[in-house]
């Protein structure tokens, strides 16, 4: 299956570099390029890409607002945020807006291809270290979250446990090994958690767990 891509970046040289590389890769198609967030939203509606490579700092409309508009639409594309710094002030806002992860612009070609495939598959591109730093950075700007009131939205104790492990940035195999269950069982529980909490992927699960007090800097409840 061919993955259709939309590249959104205000720097033409960066867009061209991505396009020249990506369009030569098997299974990938560059459907279009946008010079700002406003163009990205308009072009996504017309071209229906599977994944949008979204810069965060752009004129007219930044990547955070563009991501929010894209993910609010029906059958939205996956959004992979491209940033120059790993603690860009816009990154957490983009994740809250519905982005599925982020990648540094100086990442290797192999890492870029892996990121596209991971995001397209419905996973979130968030390593444990990045997850922790994002949470800590968000906390310094917003203050501590409210204490958890109990199991959220009807989750079972096991589903709550898996939510916390997802929020730590653990992969399905790591969760399966930690809980001594099969990966199929983990996938089933995660699907149930996402359905009950109306979450799209792991990125939104991290945001939910923090904002509802289940995850805090320095520890997990």
XYZ file of C-alpha atoms in Angstrom:
221
model
C 0.000 0.000 0.000
C 1.323 3.440 -0.959
C 1.526 6.042 1.809
C 0.581 9.491 0.521
C 2.529 12.350 2.106
C 2.024 16.102 2.409
C 5.078 18.185 3.337
C 4.357 21.441 5.196
C 7.321 23.748 5.795
C 7.887 27.437 5.089
C 11.442 26.816 3.871
C 11.472 25.770 0.221
C 14.885 24.108 0.423
C 13.708 21.860 3.258
C 10.544 20.892 1.384
C 12.568 20.152 -1.734
C 15.076 18.049 0.192
C 12.352 15.958 1.773
C 10.518 15.545 -1.526
C 13.592 14.527 -3.534
C 14.402 11.837 -1.002
C 10.921 10.576 -0.147
C 9.581 10.301 -3.686
C 12.334 7.798 -4.518
C 11.371 5.467 -1.662
C 9.195 2.420 -2.382
C 5.693 2.644 -0.916
C 5.790 6.434 -0.518
C 4.221 9.161 -2.648
C 4.644 12.903 -2.092
C 1.155 14.191 -2.879
C 1.975 17.865 -2.326
C 3.875 20.622 -0.544
C 2.545 23.486 1.584
C 4.411 26.652 2.570
C 2.434 27.298 5.764
C -0.236 25.819 8.004
C -3.098 27.459 6.126
C -2.000 25.864 2.876
C -1.487 22.542 4.637
C -5.094 22.468 5.849
C -6.452 23.396 2.418
C -4.243 20.937 0.559
C -4.961 18.104 2.986
C -8.686 18.507 2.329
C -8.060 18.291 -1.396
C -5.291 15.676 -1.578
C -6.294 13.417 1.336
C -2.746 12.454 2.412
C -2.151 9.634 4.867
C 0.626 11.444 6.742
C 1.462 15.159 7.003
C 5.053 16.136 7.785
C 4.329 19.352 9.674
C 6.770 22.097 10.603
C 5.765 23.972 13.756
C 6.986 27.503 13.107
C 5.365 28.843 9.958
C 3.756 32.155 8.913
C -0.011 32.779 8.716
C -0.832 29.584 10.625
C 1.663 27.581 12.688
C 1.846 23.813 12.851
C -0.086 23.572 16.120
C -3.178 25.320 14.778
C -2.919 23.462 11.478
C -2.699 20.146 13.331
C -5.753 20.990 15.425
C -7.767 21.821 12.319
C -6.652 18.695 10.499
C -7.403 16.316 13.366
C -10.810 17.906 13.971
C -11.910 16.951 10.467
C -13.416 13.621 9.495
C -10.900 10.859 8.677
C -7.900 13.073 9.474
C -4.352 12.255 8.348
C -1.652 11.333 10.811
C 0.535 14.317 11.677
C 4.269 13.991 12.249
C 5.691 17.204 13.692
C 9.099 18.317 12.396
C 11.095 20.486 14.765
C 14.598 21.906 15.075
C 14.833 21.457 18.854
C 13.668 18.453 20.862
C 11.981 20.687 23.442
C 10.423 23.153 21.044
C 7.814 25.226 22.889
C 5.190 24.197 20.350
C 5.687 20.439 20.532
C 3.434 19.626 23.477
C 0.741 21.889 22.076
C 0.934 19.981 18.816
C 0.560 16.679 20.647
C -2.471 18.033 22.489
C -3.862 19.136 19.149
C -3.683 15.569 17.880
C -0.216 15.048 16.400
C 1.032 11.462 16.536
C 4.627 12.322 17.352
C 7.572 14.460 16.398
C 10.941 14.168 14.729
C 14.010 16.380 14.723
C 14.822 17.889 11.335
C 18.409 16.658 11.545
C 17.313 13.025 11.937
C 18.832 10.454 9.617
C 17.059 9.317 6.456
C 16.403 5.901 7.960
C 14.904 7.517 11.046
C 12.609 9.644 8.886
C 11.368 6.599 6.982
C 10.839 4.704 10.224
C 8.931 7.651 11.700
C 6.585 7.834 8.721
C 5.846 4.112 8.908
C 5.328 4.162 12.680
C 2.926 7.097 12.536
C 1.072 5.699 9.525
C 0.589 2.405 11.386
C -1.239 4.253 14.150
C 1.530 4.233 16.712
C 2.995 7.303 18.399
C 6.580 8.382 17.857
C 7.473 9.132 21.474
C 10.433 7.539 23.194
C 10.343 7.171 26.999
C 12.961 9.916 27.451
C 11.091 12.304 25.195
C 7.807 11.488 26.920
C 9.293 12.250 30.335
C 10.878 15.503 29.187
C 7.693 16.662 27.510
C 5.719 16.010 30.690
C 8.275 17.813 32.844
C 8.452 20.744 30.427
C 4.672 20.973 30.284
C 4.482 20.883 34.083
C 6.842 23.827 34.508
C 4.560 25.937 32.319
C 1.156 24.836 33.577
C 1.588 23.826 37.205
C 0.757 20.428 38.730
C -2.282 18.539 37.455
C -5.219 17.752 39.691
C -4.975 14.516 41.706
C -6.613 11.534 40.017
C -10.169 10.888 41.168
C -10.044 7.162 40.426
C -10.243 4.906 37.423
C -10.979 7.099 34.388
C -14.017 6.571 32.191
C -14.797 3.071 33.378
C -11.362 1.536 32.894
C -10.609 -1.730 34.642
C -7.605 -1.861 36.998
C -5.603 -3.706 34.322
C -6.551 -1.135 31.665
C -5.465 1.678 33.994
C -2.154 -0.118 34.535
C -1.612 -0.420 30.801
C -2.516 3.246 30.302
C 0.250 4.203 32.721
C 2.763 1.966 30.955
C 1.802 3.485 27.611
C 2.231 6.939 29.148
C 5.740 5.943 30.207
C 6.530 5.366 26.552
C 6.692 1.569 26.719
C 6.090 -0.400 23.525
C 3.645 -3.300 23.252
C 6.417 -5.925 23.559
C 7.821 -4.140 26.616
C 4.384 -3.963 28.250
C 3.772 -7.646 27.472
C 7.088 -8.613 29.075
C 6.440 -6.397 32.100
C 2.975 -7.852 32.723
C 3.892 -11.385 31.594
C 1.099 -11.526 29.019
C 1.006 -11.872 25.235
C 1.318 -8.936 22.863
C -2.150 -9.792 21.543
C -3.545 -9.290 25.052
C -1.771 -5.956 25.344
C -3.131 -4.814 21.976
C -6.636 -5.809 23.029
C -6.400 -3.847 26.282
C -4.917 -0.803 24.545
C -7.714 -0.856 21.975
C -10.258 -0.927 24.781
C -8.528 1.943 26.613
C -8.418 4.094 23.495
C -12.087 3.363 22.717
C -13.271 4.179 26.239
C -11.234 7.383 26.462
C -11.797 8.412 22.819
C -8.051 8.501 22.125
C -6.454 8.100 18.711
C -3.005 6.868 19.712
C -0.255 6.778 22.311
C 0.519 10.474 22.006
C -2.979 11.387 23.125
C -2.764 8.763 25.876
C 0.320 10.505 27.303
C -1.475 13.859 27.296
C -4.598 12.354 28.885
C -2.625 10.568 31.617
C -0.761 13.734 32.557
C -3.661 16.183 32.403
C -5.798 13.907 34.560
C -3.145 13.468 37.226
C -2.193 9.856 36.557
C 1.302 10.830 35.465
C 3.436 13.493 37.113
C 7.060 14.575 36.736
C 9.253 12.295 38.768
C 6.771 9.455 39.110
C 3.611 7.681 38.063
C 0.569 7.134 40.265
